[in-house]
XYZ file of C-alpha atoms in Angstrom:
619
model
C 82.606 320.750 -79.878
C 83.441 320.235 -82.603
C 86.658 321.123 -83.450
C 86.304 322.729 -87.264
C 88.517 321.971 -89.714
C 90.904 325.491 -90.788
C 94.048 325.902 -91.911
C 94.554 328.014 -89.308
C 98.253 329.467 -89.213
C 98.320 330.580 -86.027
C 101.419 332.358 -85.973
C 100.319 334.873 -87.738
C 96.743 335.610 -85.940
C 98.344 336.310 -82.303
C 100.874 338.180 -84.325
C 96.824 340.240 -85.662
C 96.243 340.490 -81.778
C 100.197 342.405 -81.402
C 100.494 338.650 -78.352
C 103.825 338.032 -81.244
C 106.388 339.620 -83.072
C 107.025 338.846 -87.000
C 111.194 338.835 -85.142
C 109.902 336.307 -82.265
C 107.500 334.523 -84.358
C 109.869 333.360 -86.964
C 112.910 332.051 -84.229
C 109.481 330.336 -83.282
C 109.627 328.913 -87.033
C 112.836 327.632 -86.576
C 113.011 325.590 -83.697
C 109.947 324.128 -85.017
C 112.237 323.028 -88.158
C 115.131 321.336 -85.798
C 112.458 319.820 -82.912
C 109.526 319.134 -84.793
C 107.591 320.596 -81.658
C 103.904 321.973 -81.720
C 104.464 326.051 -82.220
C 102.346 326.827 -80.058
C 104.330 324.781 -77.013
C 107.286 326.897 -78.373
C 105.474 329.830 -78.384
C 104.452 329.767 -74.826
C 107.904 327.526 -72.975
C 110.094 330.180 -75.636
C 107.955 333.234 -72.891
C 106.499 334.870 -75.413
C 102.894 333.859 -74.914
C 101.677 333.103 -71.359
C 99.796 329.713 -71.469
C 96.457 331.018 -70.568
C 96.472 333.895 -72.956
C 96.880 331.010 -76.154
C 95.154 328.522 -74.372
C 92.351 331.792 -73.997
C 92.976 332.349 -77.799
C 93.040 328.727 -78.792
C 89.424 329.125 -76.918
C 87.983 331.916 -78.723
C 89.250 331.046 -81.922
C 88.204 327.451 -82.073
C 84.462 328.047 -80.401
C 85.348 324.943 -77.277
C 85.035 325.014 -74.192
C 88.615 326.301 -72.395
C 88.380 323.657 -69.043
C 90.073 325.352 -65.451
C 91.659 321.590 -64.251
C 92.146 322.512 -61.013
C 89.722 321.346 -58.221
C 87.984 319.960 -60.934
C 86.084 316.185 -60.222
C 86.140 313.820 -62.832
C 83.785 310.742 -62.904
C 86.053 307.440 -63.176
C 83.608 305.877 -65.299
C 83.768 308.161 -67.816
C 87.456 308.473 -67.733
C 87.403 304.205 -68.417
C 86.013 304.850 -71.408
C 88.962 306.598 -73.343
C 91.796 303.304 -72.183
C 94.959 305.023 -70.535
C 97.331 304.416 -74.129
C 95.116 306.959 -76.011
C 94.678 309.250 -73.101
C 98.642 309.605 -73.142
C 99.264 309.314 -76.387
C 96.909 312.183 -77.163
C 97.220 314.165 -73.434
C 93.433 314.270 -73.799
C 91.091 312.959 -70.719
C 87.576 312.632 -70.975
C 86.065 315.201 -68.795
C 82.364 314.828 -68.232
C 79.420 314.138 -70.499
C 77.382 316.909 -71.734
C 73.873 317.961 -74.209
C 74.764 313.951 -75.518
C 78.830 313.736 -76.064
C 81.856 313.392 -73.764
C 83.576 316.298 -73.363
C 87.491 315.289 -73.794
C 89.452 317.970 -72.618
C 93.157 318.472 -74.959
C 95.486 320.402 -75.392
C 95.837 320.735 -78.575
C 92.999 321.068 -80.532
C 93.887 321.500 -83.676
C 94.858 317.465 -83.940
C 92.376 316.763 -86.370
C 93.824 313.337 -86.609
C 94.125 312.373 -82.139
C 90.578 313.726 -83.379
C 88.981 310.999 -85.898
C 91.260 308.047 -83.713
C 89.479 309.236 -80.427
C 85.747 309.411 -81.802
C 86.928 305.559 -83.266
C 86.916 304.698 -80.142
C 85.182 305.726 -77.299
C 81.927 305.049 -80.332
C 80.760 307.491 -78.920
C 79.667 311.569 -79.636
C 82.643 313.292 -79.031
C 83.326 317.445 -78.053
C 86.904 318.788 -77.665
C 88.202 321.093 -74.336
C 90.698 322.506 -74.001
C 93.822 322.334 -70.912
C 96.530 323.245 -69.912
C 99.221 320.827 -70.339
C 100.580 321.368 -67.245
C 97.302 320.522 -65.304
C 96.147 317.221 -67.337
C 99.597 315.000 -67.092
C 99.849 315.189 -63.848
C 95.938 313.509 -63.367
C 95.839 311.675 -66.393
C 99.050 309.633 -63.689
C 96.286 309.818 -61.282
C 92.956 309.391 -62.856
C 95.208 305.598 -64.965
C 95.469 303.870 -61.827
C 96.875 300.388 -62.554
C 94.102 298.840 -60.645
C 93.045 296.446 -63.140
C 96.359 295.719 -64.804
C 96.873 294.613 -61.661
C 94.067 292.407 -60.966
C 94.949 290.849 -64.203
C 97.351 289.803 -64.510
C 96.887 288.880 -61.387
C 95.095 286.869 -62.391
C 97.211 285.576 -65.729
C 99.692 284.864 -63.335
C 97.137 282.890 -60.890
C 96.307 280.714 -64.232
C 99.918 280.278 -64.976
C 101.034 278.157 -61.481
C 97.719 276.312 -61.919
C 99.820 274.432 -64.762
C 101.851 271.872 -64.928
C 104.354 273.410 -67.347
C 105.259 277.064 -64.379
C 109.291 276.626 -63.982
C 111.582 278.983 -61.923
C 112.682 279.459 -65.497
C 110.054 281.914 -64.939
C 111.425 283.954 -62.275
C 113.969 285.399 -64.716
C 115.645 288.430 -64.543
C 117.042 288.386 -67.925
C 115.510 290.865 -70.949
C 114.505 288.386 -72.198
C 111.819 286.625 -69.576
C 110.406 290.331 -68.556
C 107.200 289.704 -70.856
C 106.324 286.502 -67.682
C 103.550 286.957 -66.927
C 105.306 287.669 -62.732
C 107.202 290.135 -64.722
C 104.070 292.297 -65.691
C 103.186 291.790 -62.418
C 105.770 293.406 -60.386
C 106.567 296.743 -63.299
C 101.788 296.442 -62.449
C 102.480 297.242 -59.646
C 105.566 299.453 -58.906
C 104.936 302.375 -61.779
C 101.675 302.282 -60.081
C 103.153 303.124 -56.523
C 105.394 305.632 -58.790
C 103.360 307.551 -60.911
C 101.336 308.370 -57.097
C 104.359 309.999 -55.759
C 104.473 306.740 -53.184
C 107.343 306.044 -50.733
C 106.993 302.422 -50.055
C 105.354 299.320 -51.493
C 103.845 296.880 -49.033
C 103.225 293.014 -50.225
C 101.079 291.355 -47.425
C 100.420 287.392 -47.711
C 97.259 287.314 -45.807
C 95.165 283.938 -45.792
C 92.971 284.447 -47.701
C 94.031 287.503 -50.042
C 97.269 289.400 -51.210
C 96.850 293.134 -49.889
C 99.255 295.449 -51.762
C 99.803 299.059 -49.938
C 101.200 301.393 -50.901
C 102.520 304.847 -48.697
C 101.308 308.314 -50.355
C 102.838 311.529 -48.442
C 102.718 308.901 -45.491
C 99.224 306.922 -44.867
C 99.011 303.761 -46.887
C 96.368 302.463 -49.772
C 95.069 299.359 -49.407
C 94.192 297.085 -52.537
C 93.201 293.151 -52.739
C 94.427 290.184 -54.387
C 92.195 287.676 -54.235
C 94.227 284.906 -55.948
C 96.947 283.849 -53.008
C 98.663 282.350 -54.452
C 100.897 284.973 -56.843
C 102.259 286.328 -53.420
C 105.105 283.322 -53.592
C 105.937 283.963 -57.188
C 106.504 287.454 -56.737
C 108.436 287.226 -53.890
C 110.334 285.021 -55.534
C 111.577 287.407 -58.377
C 111.889 290.550 -56.154
C 114.101 287.825 -53.726
C 116.607 287.188 -57.419
C 115.975 290.077 -58.689
C 117.282 291.279 -55.077
C 120.295 288.627 -55.320
C 118.423 287.589 -52.131
C 119.054 283.735 -51.275
C 115.697 282.753 -52.982
C 115.557 279.055 -50.836
C 116.019 281.440 -47.045
C 111.813 282.007 -46.382
C 112.491 281.800 -41.958
C 114.645 284.792 -41.517
C 114.779 288.016 -42.543
C 116.386 289.727 -45.726
C 117.382 292.527 -46.567
C 118.647 293.729 -50.667
C 117.925 296.658 -53.404
C 118.149 296.989 -57.464
C 117.442 300.231 -59.450
C 114.631 300.018 -61.483
C 113.764 302.783 -64.664
C 110.351 303.506 -64.467
C 108.422 305.895 -65.406
C 111.571 307.136 -67.571
C 112.521 307.951 -63.939
C 115.850 305.667 -61.782
C 114.244 304.314 -59.400
C 116.657 303.560 -56.268
C 114.403 299.691 -55.157
C 115.088 299.003 -51.312
C 113.510 295.298 -50.799
C 113.332 293.879 -46.461
C 110.901 290.548 -46.757
C 110.040 288.872 -43.077
C 108.231 286.275 -42.482
C 104.863 286.102 -41.435
C 102.229 283.173 -40.723
C 101.175 283.594 -44.401
C 103.977 283.075 -46.239
C 106.798 286.301 -46.033
C 106.337 290.064 -46.467
C 107.338 291.947 -48.361
C 108.416 296.153 -48.029
C 109.961 297.779 -51.141
C 111.080 301.372 -50.298
C 110.828 303.809 -53.299
C 113.293 306.270 -54.324
C 114.271 308.456 -56.956
C 117.488 309.101 -57.745
C 116.452 310.595 -60.776
C 117.811 314.130 -59.837
C 120.683 315.528 -57.433
C 119.938 315.039 -54.023
C 118.471 317.951 -52.077
C 119.744 321.433 -51.181
C 118.676 323.052 -48.024
C 116.389 325.317 -49.508
C 114.371 322.320 -49.857
C 114.715 320.848 -47.314
C 111.545 323.304 -46.365
C 113.435 324.934 -43.591
C 112.051 328.931 -42.329
C 115.342 331.920 -43.793
C 115.123 331.650 -39.683
C 115.961 327.977 -38.794
C 117.896 327.627 -42.407
C 120.317 330.385 -41.295
C 121.704 329.101 -37.940
C 121.165 325.425 -38.921
C 123.570 326.489 -41.680
C 125.953 328.093 -39.053
C 125.918 325.073 -36.869
C 126.639 323.081 -40.106
C 130.151 325.405 -41.048
C 131.667 325.163 -37.299
C 135.240 323.308 -37.384
C 134.011 320.544 -35.076
C 131.326 319.393 -32.479
C 128.047 317.447 -33.140
C 124.761 317.877 -34.776
C 122.360 315.514 -35.109
C 119.171 315.219 -36.300
C 116.536 312.865 -34.762
C 113.122 311.249 -35.692
C 111.171 308.573 -36.629
C 112.177 306.605 -39.722
C 110.295 308.661 -42.706
C 110.001 312.243 -41.247
C 112.917 313.338 -43.810
C 116.583 312.922 -41.388
C 118.223 311.572 -44.714
C 116.696 314.062 -46.694
C 117.710 317.380 -44.685
C 121.904 315.898 -44.017
C 121.975 315.159 -47.897
C 121.175 318.774 -47.873
C 123.786 319.053 -45.766
C 126.518 317.440 -46.944
C 125.901 319.362 -50.713
C 126.762 322.221 -48.916
C 129.726 321.271 -47.420
C 131.315 319.178 -50.137
C 134.266 321.193 -51.176
C 137.397 320.993 -52.909
C 138.287 322.109 -49.711
C 137.123 318.820 -47.303
C 137.828 315.395 -46.316
C 134.389 314.197 -46.021
C 133.846 310.242 -45.784
C 130.114 309.229 -44.986
C 129.409 305.987 -42.763
C 125.884 304.774 -43.963
C 123.629 301.829 -44.264
C 122.240 301.848 -46.753
C 124.013 304.860 -49.263
C 121.489 306.923 -50.101
C 122.968 308.278 -52.652
C 125.932 309.443 -54.191
C 127.814 312.109 -54.374
C 130.913 313.231 -56.217
C 133.783 314.170 -54.110
C 132.855 313.225 -50.666
C 134.442 309.413 -49.573
C 130.752 306.919 -49.485
C 131.245 303.951 -47.380
C 128.542 300.820 -46.519
C 128.071 299.844 -43.675
C 127.623 295.600 -43.982
C 127.534 293.905 -39.965
C 127.566 290.222 -42.110
C 131.426 290.964 -42.055
C 131.881 292.516 -39.205
C 131.529 295.732 -41.218
C 129.540 297.768 -38.730
C 129.340 301.034 -37.680
C 131.825 301.584 -34.494
C 134.222 299.196 -36.161
C 134.644 301.782 -39.801
C 134.742 304.892 -37.836
C 137.448 303.502 -35.840
C 138.676 303.041 -39.700
C 137.865 306.373 -40.658
C 140.267 308.739 -37.937
C 142.588 306.538 -39.602
C 141.749 308.930 -43.024
C 142.212 312.464 -42.177
C 138.465 313.228 -42.573
C 137.526 317.474 -41.676
C 134.270 315.967 -41.517
C 132.135 312.616 -40.531
C 128.448 311.708 -41.144
C 127.655 309.237 -39.176
C 124.537 307.543 -40.150
C 122.192 306.833 -37.210
C 123.925 306.431 -33.404
C 122.902 302.813 -32.586
C 124.867 302.150 -29.382
C 127.223 303.455 -27.026
C 130.651 301.751 -28.677
C 129.806 305.058 -31.964
C 128.105 307.513 -29.783
C 131.311 307.610 -27.927
C 133.525 307.000 -31.004
C 131.678 309.902 -32.973
C 131.548 312.206 -29.912
C 135.794 312.149 -29.257
C 136.008 312.526 -33.243
C 134.110 316.192 -32.857
C 136.054 317.247 -29.620
C 139.824 316.715 -32.530
C 138.926 318.334 -34.748
C 136.375 316.390 -36.667
C 132.506 318.541 -37.363
C 129.529 315.173 -36.987
C 127.081 314.634 -38.104
C 124.386 312.238 -37.703
C 120.582 310.787 -36.398
C 118.893 309.095 -33.741
C 115.721 307.604 -33.941
C 113.805 310.251 -30.635
C 111.107 312.335 -31.202
C 112.201 315.544 -30.561
C 115.108 317.702 -29.508
C 115.054 317.645 -25.273
C 115.243 313.725 -25.337
C 117.294 313.941 -27.971
C 120.126 314.806 -25.717
C 118.424 312.336 -23.090
C 118.874 309.990 -25.823
C 122.905 310.413 -26.135
C 122.712 308.993 -21.592
C 120.388 306.637 -21.688
C 122.614 304.797 -23.981
C 125.988 304.557 -21.835
C 127.425 307.975 -23.244
C 129.385 309.750 -20.434
C 127.446 313.246 -18.891
C 130.762 315.691 -19.521
C 131.235 313.935 -23.592
C 127.503 314.999 -24.518
C 128.250 318.020 -23.647
C 131.345 318.391 -24.605
C 130.732 317.706 -28.087
C 126.804 318.844 -28.419
C 127.093 321.681 -30.696
C 123.248 321.434 -31.756
C 120.027 318.982 -32.126
C 117.554 319.586 -34.696
C 114.170 317.501 -34.727
C 112.080 317.215 -37.170
C 108.745 315.831 -38.694
C 106.482 315.313 -41.902
C 103.434 316.834 -42.212
C 100.378 316.367 -45.540
C 100.194 319.779 -47.155
C 97.130 321.019 -48.199
C 95.815 320.308 -51.374
C 96.696 323.213 -54.433
C 93.292 322.885 -55.751
C 90.522 322.227 -53.322
C 91.991 323.364 -49.874
C 89.034 325.270 -48.388
C 87.980 327.382 -45.418
C 86.541 325.056 -42.755
C 85.615 325.506 -39.181
C 87.574 322.883 -37.003
C 85.933 319.467 -34.677
C 84.936 320.534 -31.194
C 88.584 318.275 -30.341
C 90.791 320.579 -32.236
C 88.949 323.646 -31.732
C 89.587 322.024 -27.600
C 93.177 321.699 -28.188
C 93.482 324.665 -30.207
C 91.578 327.156 -26.659
C 94.400 325.521 -24.626
C 97.240 326.781 -27.177
C 96.604 330.036 -29.133
C 93.032 331.125 -25.941
C 89.170 330.727 -27.594
C 89.597 334.419 -28.869
C 91.887 333.543 -31.430
C 91.088 330.307 -32.141
C 87.801 331.152 -33.536
C 89.090 334.569 -35.075
C 91.706 332.088 -36.922
C 90.475 331.056 -40.334
C 91.918 327.463 -40.612
C 92.117 325.903 -43.985
C 91.953 321.882 -45.147
C 91.781 319.893 -49.161
C 88.471 318.617 -49.757
C 89.258 315.810 -51.756
C 89.602 316.516 -55.473
C 90.713 314.367 -58.479
C 94.819 316.077 -58.308
C 95.454 315.005 -54.542
C 92.411 311.663 -55.193
C 90.351 312.514 -53.129
C 92.597 312.850 -50.032
C 92.812 316.297 -49.779
C 96.316 316.454 -49.662
C 99.367 316.744 -52.086
C 102.963 316.563 -50.833
C 104.354 317.282 -47.091
C 106.040 319.678 -45.432
C 108.771 319.205 -42.929
C 108.124 320.854 -39.395
C 111.763 321.319 -37.511
C 112.962 322.969 -34.284
C 116.786 323.435 -33.493
C 118.355 323.694 -30.041
C 121.294 325.238 -29.999
C 123.879 324.189 -26.991
C 125.545 326.524 -24.311
C 127.257 326.162 -21.051
C 123.985 326.547 -19.678
C 122.506 323.392 -21.081
C 126.124 321.282 -21.470
C 126.284 322.231 -18.147
C 122.775 321.427 -17.155
C 123.989 317.021 -20.418
C 127.585 316.987 -18.479
C 125.717 316.164 -14.959
C 122.534 314.273 -16.618
C 120.310 316.712 -14.979
C 117.047 315.660 -17.033
C 114.338 318.080 -16.085
C 117.275 321.071 -15.745
C 118.570 320.491 -18.914
C 114.686 320.362 -20.562
C 113.666 323.209 -18.182
C 116.754 325.976 -19.482
C 115.757 324.114 -23.353
C 112.056 325.359 -22.878
C 113.576 329.060 -21.985
C 116.700 329.112 -25.012
C 115.239 332.032 -27.445
C 116.003 330.655 -30.929
C 114.093 326.668 -29.385
C 110.538 327.414 -30.815
C 108.617 323.343 -30.267
C 107.457 320.768 -33.386
C 104.285 321.223 -32.773
C 103.289 325.234 -32.674
C 105.623 325.377 -35.576
C 102.925 322.927 -37.380
C 100.086 325.167 -36.359
C 102.576 327.859 -37.671
C 101.323 326.237 -41.163
C 97.795 325.505 -39.886
C 97.500 329.597 -39.113
C 99.403 329.991 -42.427
C 96.642 327.276 -44.568
C 99.626 325.460 -46.394
C 98.442 322.190 -43.065
C 95.268 321.234 -41.836
C 94.157 321.426 -37.478
C 93.977 318.264 -37.874
C 96.990 317.319 -39.044
C 99.021 319.645 -36.139
C 96.847 317.151 -33.386
C 98.723 313.777 -35.243
C 101.276 315.683 -34.774
C 100.813 316.961 -31.232
C 100.149 313.187 -30.001
C 103.258 311.826 -31.797
C 106.386 314.097 -29.488
C 106.587 314.300 -26.165
C 102.307 316.434 -24.406
C 103.586 320.342 -24.852
C 102.884 319.959 -20.796
C 105.641 318.948 -19.827
C 107.745 322.047 -20.242
C 105.749 323.188 -17.712
C 104.695 321.788 -14.211
C 101.111 322.810 -14.256
C 98.817 322.350 -16.298
C 98.206 324.725 -19.548
C 94.882 326.037 -18.262
C 96.437 327.479 -15.818
C 99.337 329.239 -18.232
C 99.908 332.804 -17.287
C 99.513 334.148 -21.745
C 102.293 336.693 -21.988
C 103.362 337.759 -25.361
C 107.376 337.631 -24.477
C 108.781 336.467 -27.702
C 112.349 335.549 -26.002
C 110.215 332.612 -23.979
C 107.626 331.667 -26.852
C 108.094 327.753 -26.553
C 107.729 327.932 -22.951
C 104.597 327.490 -21.401
C 103.907 330.786 -20.399
C 103.595 331.399 -24.156
C 101.645 330.141 -25.513
C 99.247 332.290 -26.353
C 100.604 334.415 -28.958
C 99.787 336.704 -31.069
C 99.805 336.631 -34.534
C 102.021 338.744 -34.546
C 105.111 336.672 -32.811
C 104.323 333.995 -35.634
C 105.251 336.452 -38.328
C 101.239 336.650 -39.651
C 99.990 338.821 -42.065
C 96.778 339.129 -40.441
C 95.303 339.880 -44.537
C 96.529 337.443 -45.913
C 94.783 334.349 -43.510
C 92.625 332.677 -45.546
C 95.653 333.115 -48.409
C 96.618 328.702 -49.113
C 99.825 329.551 -50.082
C 102.086 326.545 -49.789
C 105.297 325.708 -49.176
C 107.342 323.406 -51.345
C 106.407 319.554 -51.041
C 109.404 318.034 -48.884
């Protein structure tokens, strides 16, 4: 519907309805004079009127529909009728076609100038609808992917490459040359990645196409560019920005650079790899616009968080954080450093690369080309009188020996290993040549972690697991419990780019060492160590922790099943098949295979809330 051109004083009307007092209105008017913001925005931001109440009021006052965008399915063809520039400028989005006009959702239905501008641009009858700004802004980033823009810039660059005027000057990274076709194409690719929350960008030349793939929530999304010649131009510009050798195409190179995209400071870590069809580029994106995470933001359960805090507050010993690349180990370690960072503690980190710059902490960047490796830096740090050491990764026996001996001589050492779970982590130290007695004396605890995709809270719904999922659930929780529990999964909507998932959740397992575990490690008895670990009262395998989340509706059964394939088979904790287990409800042995048929009481889940999809904060 068309907004009525009325001289309406929103503040006075809200006062008449009893939603606002005279003093509150005056405060908002005073702030409006200073800031120039819309009065309604100020009223809501100050908390004088709830956003839903205010928008319902606008909807009634202007006789306009009020759309809830949560779970709303957008039509890409209709969205494209309004260019992105206008959509962002006027906070508007084409929602649907109804009664011969396009319904445009807007956060400010009183803006008649916006109505006139949008009408001229769309060139079709339009009607305004009221939407929440907090719901609209994230959807704009997903609705306006830069796919067409990337293709357009690639065509422009391909045309320039076919002319004789093209030269290396076009790769210049100075501000004056930032408007060249290759610069615009690269910026468009990176901005698209940032606005969809991608963690990595893959630029991969193929024999007849160029593939641009971005990893969102751990899954790659692909765009094909037919102009294959632009690949070399992109690679050359990226090398120049990162300070790499532009002429070296036979060997891998690593570099990094910073860019400001979407009003955020993004750190880019660049890796090149020569392939049969040209150089492949992978760019890891790290958003440094905010501070490093605290432990509360990591996503551990309150009980596990308390136990982990107790571990890192010990005066000495080695604490390992384990998992594959991209499982969130660095986030956990930086959260621990933030917790430990104080004027009384001398903290030194040895990293490759340094992810975040932290105040009061001495951070050392590894540079293997000049011989500055982990072992050499570690030997030097011990002469710097540290209280706490962070070793980015234990990669070899020499590094492990120094870290372990440091932890035995009054230092707390935090480090990482690339292993599947906590049990294999301890054995990994033995495999690389560490003496059992050394590992046993130093180890205090190991935490293993993974990331699973979180159900989109806009489209999450109750689903029935398929036959394969039911067979797996029957073996773990029993047939009755598996069929009584309501599991959830996102159906796919505009908010989650039709994947059904938005963000990721951390899954953790923690093993604290006691005398029995240390003795097994000292004797390098891997079977005894695994059996003792599974019997520890506080130990709970990764798969079961993930299954807790699926039962709560935070993630899907398919995500848990995928994670179970990443870690060691659950039958490794027992010598008998799962189906033959004698089930028990003893909480102290919940991690062993004799207790896999756990009850909802043991999971600490309120049975009345099984269908509640309230998620944790994303990792």
